[in-house]
mmCIF file with all atom_site columns, C-alpha atoms in Angstrom:
data_model
loop_
_atom_site.group_PDB
_atom_site.id
_atom_site.type_symbol
_atom_site.label_atom_id
_atom_site.label_alt_id
_atom_site.label_comp_id
_atom_site.label_asym_id
_atom_site.label_entity_id
_atom_site.label_seq_id
_atom_site.pdbx_PDB_ins_code
_atom_site.Cartn_x
_atom_site.Cartn_y
_atom_site.Cartn_z
_atom_site.occupancy
_atom_site.B_iso_or_equiv
_atom_site.pdbx_formal_charge
_atom_site.auth_seq_id
_atom_site.auth_comp_id
_atom_site.auth_asym_id
_atom_site.auth_atom_id
_atom_site.pdbx_PDB_model_num
ATOM 1   C CA . MET I 1 1   ? 19.337 54.131 50.957  1.00 0.00 ? 93  MET I CA 1
ATOM 2   C CA . LYS I 1 2   ? 22.199 55.703 49.027  1.00 0.00 ? 94  LYS I CA 1
ATOM 3   C CA . ILE I 1 3   ? 25.806 54.784 49.750  1.00 0.00 ? 95  ILE I CA 1
ATOM 4   C CA . GLN I 1 4   ? 26.503 58.257 50.733  1.00 0.00 ? 96  GLN I CA 1
ATOM 5   C CA . LYS I 1 5   ? 24.000 58.267 53.530  1.00 0.00 ? 97  LYS I CA 1
ATOM 6   C CA . ILE I 1 6   ? 25.068 54.889 54.880  1.00 0.00 ? 98  ILE I CA 1
ATOM 7   C CA . ALA I 1 7   ? 28.564 56.099 54.998  1.00 0.00 ? 99  ALA I CA 1
ATOM 8   C CA . ARG I 1 8   ? 27.550 59.350 56.959  1.00 0.00 ? 100 ARG I CA 1
ATOM 9   C CA . ILE I 1 9   ? 25.695 57.491 59.275  1.00 0.00 ? 101 ILE I CA 1
ATOM 10  C CA . GLY I 1 10  ? 28.343 54.929 59.876  1.00 0.00 ? 102 GLY I CA 1
ATOM 11  C CA . LEU I 1 11  ? 30.867 57.796 60.232  1.00 0.00 ? 103 LEU I CA 1
ATOM 12  C CA . TRP I 1 12  ? 28.775 59.517 62.887  1.00 0.00 ? 104 TRP I CA 1
ATOM 13  C CA . THR I 1 13  ? 28.275 56.206 64.697  1.00 0.00 ? 105 THR I CA 1
ATOM 14  C CA . ALA I 1 14  ? 31.991 55.442 64.827  1.00 0.00 ? 106 ALA I CA 1
ATOM 15  C CA . PHE I 1 15  ? 32.570 59.062 65.900  1.00 0.00 ? 107 PHE I CA 1
ATOM 16  C CA . ALA I 1 16  ? 30.183 58.513 68.797  1.00 0.00 ? 108 ALA I CA 1
ATOM 17  C CA . VAL I 1 17  ? 31.784 55.224 69.900  1.00 0.00 ? 109 VAL I CA 1
ATOM 18  C CA . TYR I 1 18  ? 35.245 56.769 69.591  1.00 0.00 ? 110 TYR I CA 1
ATOM 19  C CA . GLY I 1 19  ? 34.035 59.824 71.673  1.00 0.00 ? 111 GLY I CA 1
ATOM 20  C CA . PHE I 1 20  ? 32.699 57.650 74.550  1.00 0.00 ? 112 PHE I CA 1
ATOM 21  C CA . ALA I 1 21  ? 35.915 55.438 74.393  1.00 0.00 ? 113 ALA I CA 1
ATOM 22  C CA . LEU I 1 22  ? 38.041 58.708 74.706  1.00 0.00 ? 114 LEU I CA 1
ATOM 23  C CA . ILE I 1 23  ? 35.999 60.017 77.772  1.00 0.00 ? 115 ILE I CA 1
ATOM 24  C CA . PHE I 1 24  ? 36.392 56.503 79.385  1.00 0.00 ? 116 PHE I CA 1
ATOM 25  C CA . ILE I 1 25  ? 40.080 56.206 78.694  1.00 0.00 ? 117 ILE I CA 1
ATOM 26  C CA . LEU I 1 26  ? 41.104 59.758 79.459  1.00 0.00 ? 118 LEU I CA 1
ATOM 27  C CA . PHE I 1 27  ? 38.801 60.341 82.552  1.00 0.00 ? 119 PHE I CA 1
ATOM 28  C CA . LEU I 1 28  ? 36.553 57.536 83.909  1.00 0.00 ? 120 LEU I CA 1
ATOM 29  C CA . SER I 1 29  ? 39.137 54.868 84.068  1.00 0.00 ? 121 SER I CA 1
ATOM 30  C CA . ARG I 1 30  ? 41.426 57.195 86.020  1.00 0.00 ? 122 ARG I CA 1
ATOM 31  C CA . ILE I 1 31  ? 39.285 58.248 88.812  1.00 0.00 ? 123 ILE I CA 1
ATOM 32  C CA . GLY I 1 32  ? 40.833 57.744 92.150  1.00 0.00 ? 124 GLY I CA 1
ATOM 33  C CA . ARG I 1 33  ? 44.222 56.918 90.694  1.00 0.00 ? 125 ARG I CA 1
ATOM 34  C CA . TYR I 1 34  ? 45.991 59.875 92.352  1.00 0.00 ? 126 TYR I CA 1
ATOM 35  C CA . PRO I 1 35  ? 45.001 59.987 95.944  1.00 0.00 ? 127 PRO I CA 1
ATOM 36  C CA . TYR I 1 36  ? 47.344 62.826 97.123  1.00 0.00 ? 128 TYR I CA 1
ATOM 37  C CA . GLU I 1 37  ? 46.053 64.756 100.205 1.00 0.00 ? 129 GLU I CA 1
ATOM 38  C CA . SER I 1 38  ? 46.037 68.340 98.824  1.00 0.00 ? 130 SER I CA 1
ATOM 39  C CA . PHE I 1 39  ? 45.581 69.553 95.442  1.00 0.00 ? 131 PHE I CA 1
ATOM 40  C CA . LEU I 1 40  ? 49.005 71.311 95.600  1.00 0.00 ? 132 LEU I CA 1
ATOM 41  C CA . GLU I 1 41  ? 50.641 68.060 96.447  1.00 0.00 ? 133 GLU I CA 1
ATOM 42  C CA . TYR I 1 42  ? 48.947 66.326 93.520  1.00 0.00 ? 134 TYR I CA 1
ATOM 43  C CA . VAL I 1 43  ? 50.122 69.118 91.077  1.00 0.00 ? 135 VAL I CA 1
ATOM 44  C CA . LYS I 1 44  ? 53.570 68.965 92.479  1.00 0.00 ? 136 LYS I CA 1
ATOM 45  C CA . TYR I 1 45  ? 53.782 65.242 91.393  1.00 0.00 ? 137 TYR I CA 1
ATOM 46  C CA . SER I 1 46  ? 51.492 65.335 88.578  1.00 0.00 ? 138 SER I CA 1
ATOM 47  C CA . VAL I 1 47  ? 52.911 68.041 86.263  1.00 0.00 ? 139 VAL I CA 1
ATOM 48  C CA . ASN I 1 48  ? 55.642 67.797 83.603  1.00 0.00 ? 140 ASN I CA 1
ATOM 49  C CA . LEU I 1 49  ? 56.506 70.723 81.570  1.00 0.00 ? 141 LEU I CA 1
ATOM 50  C CA . ILE I 1 50  ? 59.950 69.443 80.402  1.00 0.00 ? 142 ILE I CA 1
ATOM 51  C CA . PRO I 1 51  ? 59.615 67.870 76.795  1.00 0.00 ? 143 PRO I CA 1
ATOM 52  C CA . PHE I 1 52  ? 60.674 64.391 76.667  1.00 0.00 ? 144 PHE I CA 1
ATOM 53  C CA . LYS I 1 53  ? 61.651 64.022 80.188  1.00 0.00 ? 145 LYS I CA 1
ATOM 54  C CA . PRO I 1 54  ? 59.633 60.802 80.724  1.00 0.00 ? 146 PRO I CA 1
ATOM 55  C CA . VAL I 1 55  ? 61.070 59.473 77.436  1.00 0.00 ? 147 VAL I CA 1
ATOM 56  C CA . TRP I 1 56  ? 64.559 59.736 78.615  1.00 0.00 ? 148 TRP I CA 1
ATOM 57  C CA . GLY I 1 57  ? 63.398 58.390 81.929  1.00 0.00 ? 149 GLY I CA 1
ATOM 58  C CA . TYR I 1 58  ? 62.216 55.247 79.989  1.00 0.00 ? 150 TYR I CA 1
ATOM 59  C CA . VAL I 1 59  ? 65.564 54.971 78.143  1.00 0.00 ? 151 VAL I CA 1
ATOM 60  C CA . GLN I 1 60  ? 67.563 55.044 81.458  1.00 0.00 ? 152 GLN I CA 1
ATOM 61  C CA . ASP I 1 61  ? 65.251 52.573 83.129  1.00 0.00 ? 153 ASP I CA 1
ATOM 62  C CA . TYR I 1 62  ? 65.553 50.343 80.179  1.00 0.00 ? 154 TYR I CA 1
ATOM 63  C CA . MET I 1 63  ? 69.403 50.518 80.468  1.00 0.00 ? 155 MET I CA 1
ATOM 64  C CA . GLU I 1 64  ? 69.253 49.644 84.122  1.00 0.00 ? 156 GLU I CA 1
ATOM 65  C CA . GLN I 1 65  ? 66.243 47.338 84.484  1.00 0.00 ? 157 GLN I CA 1
ATOM 66  C CA . GLY I 1 66  ? 66.060 45.522 81.160  1.00 0.00 ? 158 GLY I CA 1
ATOM 67  C CA . SER I 1 67  ? 63.244 44.846 78.650  1.00 0.00 ? 159 SER I CA 1
ATOM 68  C CA . TRP I 1 68  ? 60.107 44.932 80.976  1.00 0.00 ? 160 TRP I CA 1
ATOM 69  C CA . ILE I 1 69  ? 60.266 48.643 80.952  1.00 0.00 ? 161 ILE I CA 1
ATOM 70  C CA . LEU I 1 70  ? 60.234 48.751 77.152  1.00 0.00 ? 162 LEU I CA 1
ATOM 71  C CA . THR I 1 71  ? 56.726 47.456 77.038  1.00 0.00 ? 163 THR I CA 1
ATOM 72  C CA . LEU I 1 72  ? 55.533 50.125 79.397  1.00 0.00 ? 164 LEU I CA 1
ATOM 73  C CA . ALA I 1 73  ? 57.239 52.956 77.332  1.00 0.00 ? 165 ALA I CA 1
ATOM 74  C CA . ILE I 1 74  ? 55.932 51.678 74.151  1.00 0.00 ? 166 ILE I CA 1
ATOM 75  C CA . ARG I 1 75  ? 52.362 51.421 75.524  1.00 0.00 ? 167 ARG I CA 1
ATOM 76  C CA . ASN I 1 76  ? 52.514 54.950 76.957  1.00 0.00 ? 168 ASN I CA 1
ATOM 77  C CA . ILE I 1 77  ? 54.186 56.578 74.029  1.00 0.00 ? 169 ILE I CA 1
ATOM 78  C CA . GLY I 1 78  ? 52.275 54.709 71.255  1.00 0.00 ? 170 GLY I CA 1
ATOM 79  C CA . GLY I 1 79  ? 49.276 55.056 73.249  1.00 0.00 ? 171 GLY I CA 1
ATOM 80  C CA . ASN I 1 80  ? 49.269 58.765 73.367  1.00 0.00 ? 172 ASN I CA 1
ATOM 81  C CA . PHE I 1 81  ? 50.171 58.906 69.752  1.00 0.00 ? 173 PHE I CA 1
ATOM 82  C CA . ILE I 1 82  ? 47.344 56.627 68.533  1.00 0.00 ? 174 ILE I CA 1
ATOM 83  C CA . LEU I 1 83  ? 44.694 57.930 71.009  1.00 0.00 ? 175 LEU I CA 1
ATOM 84  C CA . PHE I 1 84  ? 43.965 61.128 68.911  1.00 0.00 ? 176 PHE I CA 1
ATOM 85  C CA . PHE I 1 85  ? 44.827 59.596 65.432  1.00 0.00 ? 177 PHE I CA 1
ATOM 86  C CA . PRO I 1 86  ? 41.140 59.039 64.676  1.00 0.00 ? 178 PRO I CA 1
ATOM 87  C CA . MET I 1 87  ? 40.193 62.496 65.468  1.00 0.00 ? 179 MET I CA 1
ATOM 88  C CA . GLY I 1 88  ? 42.455 63.656 62.596  1.00 0.00 ? 180 GLY I CA 1
ATOM 89  C CA . ILE I 1 89  ? 40.214 61.805 60.219  1.00 0.00 ? 181 ILE I CA 1
ATOM 90  C CA . PHE I 1 90  ? 36.876 62.123 61.956  1.00 0.00 ? 182 PHE I CA 1
ATOM 91  C CA . LEU I 1 91  ? 36.759 66.020 62.188  1.00 0.00 ? 183 LEU I CA 1
ATOM 92  C CA . PRO I 1 92  ? 37.486 66.871 58.583  1.00 0.00 ? 184 PRO I CA 1
ATOM 93  C CA . CYS I 1 93  ? 35.041 64.165 57.272  1.00 0.00 ? 185 CYS I CA 1
ATOM 94  C CA . LEU I 1 94  ? 32.324 65.369 59.646  1.00 0.00 ? 186 LEU I CA 1
ATOM 95  C CA . PHE I 1 95  ? 32.970 69.025 59.720  1.00 0.00 ? 187 PHE I CA 1
ATOM 96  C CA . PRO I 1 96  ? 34.148 70.579 56.322  1.00 0.00 ? 188 PRO I CA 1
ATOM 97  C CA . LYS I 1 97  ? 35.590 73.784 57.974  1.00 0.00 ? 189 LYS I CA 1
ATOM 98  C CA . THR I 1 98  ? 38.050 71.587 59.904  1.00 0.00 ? 190 THR I CA 1
ATOM 99  C CA . GLN I 1 99  ? 39.645 70.443 56.532  1.00 0.00 ? 191 GLN I CA 1
ATOM 100 C CA . LYS I 1 100 ? 41.712 73.580 56.630  1.00 0.00 ? 192 LYS I CA 1
ATOM 101 C CA . PHE I 1 101 ? 45.263 72.873 58.074  1.00 0.00 ? 193 PHE I CA 1
ATOM 102 C CA . ARG I 1 102 ? 45.240 76.118 60.325  1.00 0.00 ? 194 ARG I CA 1
ATOM 103 C CA . ARG I 1 103 ? 41.911 75.168 61.871  1.00 0.00 ? 195 ARG I CA 1
ATOM 104 C CA . THR I 1 104 ? 43.206 71.618 62.581  1.00 0.00 ? 196 THR I CA 1
ATOM 105 C CA . VAL I 1 105 ? 46.398 73.031 64.243  1.00 0.00 ? 197 VAL I CA 1
ATOM 106 C CA . LEU I 1 106 ? 44.067 75.369 66.417  1.00 0.00 ? 198 LEU I CA 1
ATOM 107 C CA . ILE I 1 107 ? 41.511 72.865 67.326  1.00 0.00 ? 199 ILE I CA 1
ATOM 108 C CA . SER I 1 108 ? 43.809 69.971 67.963  1.00 0.00 ? 200 SER I CA 1
ATOM 109 C CA . PHE I 1 109 ? 45.952 72.074 70.353  1.00 0.00 ? 201 PHE I CA 1
ATOM 110 C CA . CYS I 1 110 ? 43.161 73.695 72.311  1.00 0.00 ? 202 CYS I CA 1
ATOM 111 C CA . THR I 1 111 ? 41.273 70.277 72.571  1.00 0.00 ? 203 THR I CA 1
ATOM 112 C CA . ILE I 1 112 ? 44.213 68.396 73.964  1.00 0.00 ? 204 ILE I CA 1
ATOM 113 C CA . LEU I 1 113 ? 45.258 71.215 76.180  1.00 0.00 ? 205 LEU I CA 1
ATOM 114 C CA . CYS I 1 114 ? 41.673 71.141 77.659  1.00 0.00 ? 206 CYS I CA 1
ATOM 115 C CA . VAL I 1 115 ? 41.854 67.498 78.126  1.00 0.00 ? 207 VAL I CA 1
ATOM 116 C CA . GLU I 1 116 ? 45.219 67.839 80.004  1.00 0.00 ? 208 GLU I CA 1
ATOM 117 C CA . LEU I 1 117 ? 43.820 70.663 82.290  1.00 0.00 ? 209 LEU I CA 1
ATOM 118 C CA . ILE I 1 118 ? 40.481 68.765 82.873  1.00 0.00 ? 210 ILE I CA 1
ATOM 119 C CA . GLN I 1 119 ? 42.573 65.643 83.979  1.00 0.00 ? 211 GLN I CA 1
ATOM 120 C CA . LEU I 1 120 ? 44.582 67.842 86.232  1.00 0.00 ? 212 LEU I CA 1
ATOM 121 C CA . LEU I 1 121 ? 41.595 69.607 87.738  1.00 0.00 ? 213 LEU I CA 1
ATOM 122 C CA . LEU I 1 122 ? 39.689 66.307 88.243  1.00 0.00 ? 214 LEU I CA 1
ATOM 123 C CA . ARG I 1 123 ? 42.922 64.603 89.546  1.00 0.00 ? 215 ARG I CA 1
ATOM 124 C CA . CYS I 1 124 ? 42.367 61.867 87.078  1.00 0.00 ? 216 CYS I CA 1
ATOM 125 C CA . GLY I 1 125 ? 45.638 62.162 84.999  1.00 0.00 ? 217 GLY I CA 1
ATOM 126 C CA . ILE I 1 126 ? 49.113 63.885 84.776  1.00 0.00 ? 218 ILE I CA 1
ATOM 127 C CA . PHE I 1 127 ? 49.650 67.136 82.884  1.00 0.00 ? 219 PHE I CA 1
ATOM 128 C CA . ASP I 1 128 ? 52.409 66.157 80.621  1.00 0.00 ? 220 ASP I CA 1
ATOM 129 C CA . VAL I 1 129 ? 53.706 68.196 77.870  1.00 0.00 ? 221 VAL I CA 1
ATOM 130 C CA . ASP I 1 130 ? 54.764 64.854 76.245  1.00 0.00 ? 222 ASP I CA 1
ATOM 131 C CA . ASP I 1 131 ? 51.226 63.801 76.065  1.00 0.00 ? 223 ASP I CA 1
ATOM 132 C CA . LEU I 1 132 ? 50.300 67.203 74.217  1.00 0.00 ? 224 LEU I CA 1
ATOM 133 C CA . ILE I 1 133 ? 53.097 66.614 71.818  1.00 0.00 ? 225 ILE I CA 1
ATOM 134 C CA . LEU I 1 134 ? 52.234 62.956 71.132  1.00 0.00 ? 226 LEU I CA 1
ATOM 135 C CA . ASN I 1 135 ? 48.506 63.521 71.050  1.00 0.00 ? 227 ASN I CA 1
ATOM 136 C CA . ILE I 1 136 ? 48.667 66.333 68.563  1.00 0.00 ? 228 ILE I CA 1
ATOM 137 C CA . SER I 1 137 ? 51.218 64.316 66.345  1.00 0.00 ? 229 SER I CA 1
ATOM 138 C CA . GLY I 1 138 ? 48.911 61.580 66.255  1.00 0.00 ? 230 GLY I CA 1
ATOM 139 C CA . TRP I 1 139 ? 46.008 63.903 65.314  1.00 0.00 ? 231 TRP I CA 1
ATOM 140 C CA . PHE I 1 140 ? 48.176 65.449 62.498  1.00 0.00 ? 232 PHE I CA 1
ATOM 141 C CA . LEU I 1 141 ? 49.054 61.941 61.252  1.00 0.00 ? 233 LEU I CA 1
ATOM 142 C CA . GLY I 1 142 ? 45.250 61.142 61.005  1.00 0.00 ? 234 GLY I CA 1
ATOM 143 C CA . PHE I 1 143 ? 44.902 64.472 59.132  1.00 0.00 ? 235 PHE I CA 1
ATOM 144 C CA . ALA I 1 144 ? 47.733 63.745 56.727  1.00 0.00 ? 236 ALA I CA 1
ATOM 145 C CA . VAL I 1 145 ? 46.078 60.313 55.944  1.00 0.00 ? 237 VAL I CA 1
ATOM 146 C CA . LEU I 1 146 ? 43.239 62.357 54.338  1.00 0.00 ? 238 LEU I CA 1
ATOM 147 C CA . LYS I 1 147 ? 45.661 64.155 52.103  1.00 0.00 ? 239 LYS I CA 1
ATOM 148 C CA . ILE I 1 148 ? 46.870 60.920 50.508  1.00 0.00 ? 240 ILE I CA 1
ATOM 149 C CA . PRO I 1 149 ? 45.392 61.253 46.939  1.00 0.00 ? 241 PRO I CA 1
ATOM 150 C CA . PHE I 1 150 ? 43.758 57.912 46.630  1.00 0.00 ? 242 PHE I CA 1
ATOM 151 C CA . VAL I 1 151 ? 42.174 58.300 50.215  1.00 0.00 ? 243 VAL I CA 1
ATOM 152 C CA . ASP I 1 152 ? 40.934 61.792 49.303  1.00 0.00 ? 244 ASP I CA 1
ATOM 153 C CA . LYS I 1 153 ? 39.439 60.533 46.000  1.00 0.00 ? 245 LYS I CA 1
ATOM 154 C CA . ILE I 1 154 ? 37.718 57.613 47.753  1.00 0.00 ? 246 ILE I CA 1
ATOM 155 C CA . LEU I 1 155 ? 36.164 59.677 50.529  1.00 0.00 ? 247 LEU I CA 1
ATOM 156 C CA . LYS I 1 156 ? 34.960 62.416 48.157  1.00 0.00 ? 248 LYS I CA 1
ATOM 157 C CA . LYS I 1 157 ? 33.476 59.840 45.816  1.00 0.00 ? 249 LYS I CA 1
ATOM 158 C CA . ILE I 1 158 ? 31.106 58.458 48.623  1.00 0.00 ? 250 ILE I CA 1
ATOM 159 C CA . CYS I 1 159 ? 30.688 62.178 49.872  1.00 0.00 ? 251 CYS I CA 1
ATOM 160 C CA . VAL I 1 160 ? 32.212 61.464 53.160  1.00 0.00 ? 252 VAL I CA 1
ATOM 161 C CA . LEU I 1 161 ? 34.756 64.325 52.601  1.00 0.00 ? 253 LEU I CA 1
ATOM 162 C CA . SER I 1 162 ? 33.518 67.533 51.142  1.00 0.00 ? 254 SER I CA 1
ATOM 163 C CA . CYS I 1 163 ? 34.500 68.078 47.630  1.00 0.00 ? 255 CYS I CA 1
ATOM 164 C CA . GLU I 1 164 ? 35.333 71.889 48.311  1.00 0.00 ? 256 GLU I CA 1
ATOM 165 C CA . GLU I 1 165 ? 38.923 72.752 47.749  1.00 0.00 ? 257 GLU I CA 1
ATOM 166 C CA . LYS I 1 166 ? 41.070 72.223 50.827  1.00 0.00 ? 258 LYS I CA 1
ATOM 167 C CA . GLU I 1 167 ? 43.906 74.435 52.001  1.00 0.00 ? 259 GLU I CA 1
ATOM 168 C CA . ASN I 1 168 ? 47.336 72.596 52.480  1.00 0.00 ? 260 ASN I CA 1
#
């Protein structure tokens, strides 16, 4: 079996595992976490449309309560950033049309907005504009890794990344 075929099978397998992990982390692990009586009450306490409001809250809590809150802040902020980093790598490698920057912008925004809305509708998460910003930023960082010349060259050599010309 050629290295290219093995690489593609490995990539698809890793993507499937990552997809199942995302579903578990974003939805299944959170079921029952928000037991508000009515949906409107849930929405009232589970929607943040003010950018960086929780981040500033973490800073204030750190000043008042000390270092334990720092761990929570790093986990929340870093976790949201890292969660979609692999998607920025997987999609361009698996679907050549997503190697274009404009498509990546559109797909990442729509996907993450859908995740946030589904979490809200299923009451298994908080609709937070910061999550949207951090998840998209992580996705773009993954996409940017593919633009590093030696990474691009290696992936093209094993035919994991399409050799067609990519738009910047």
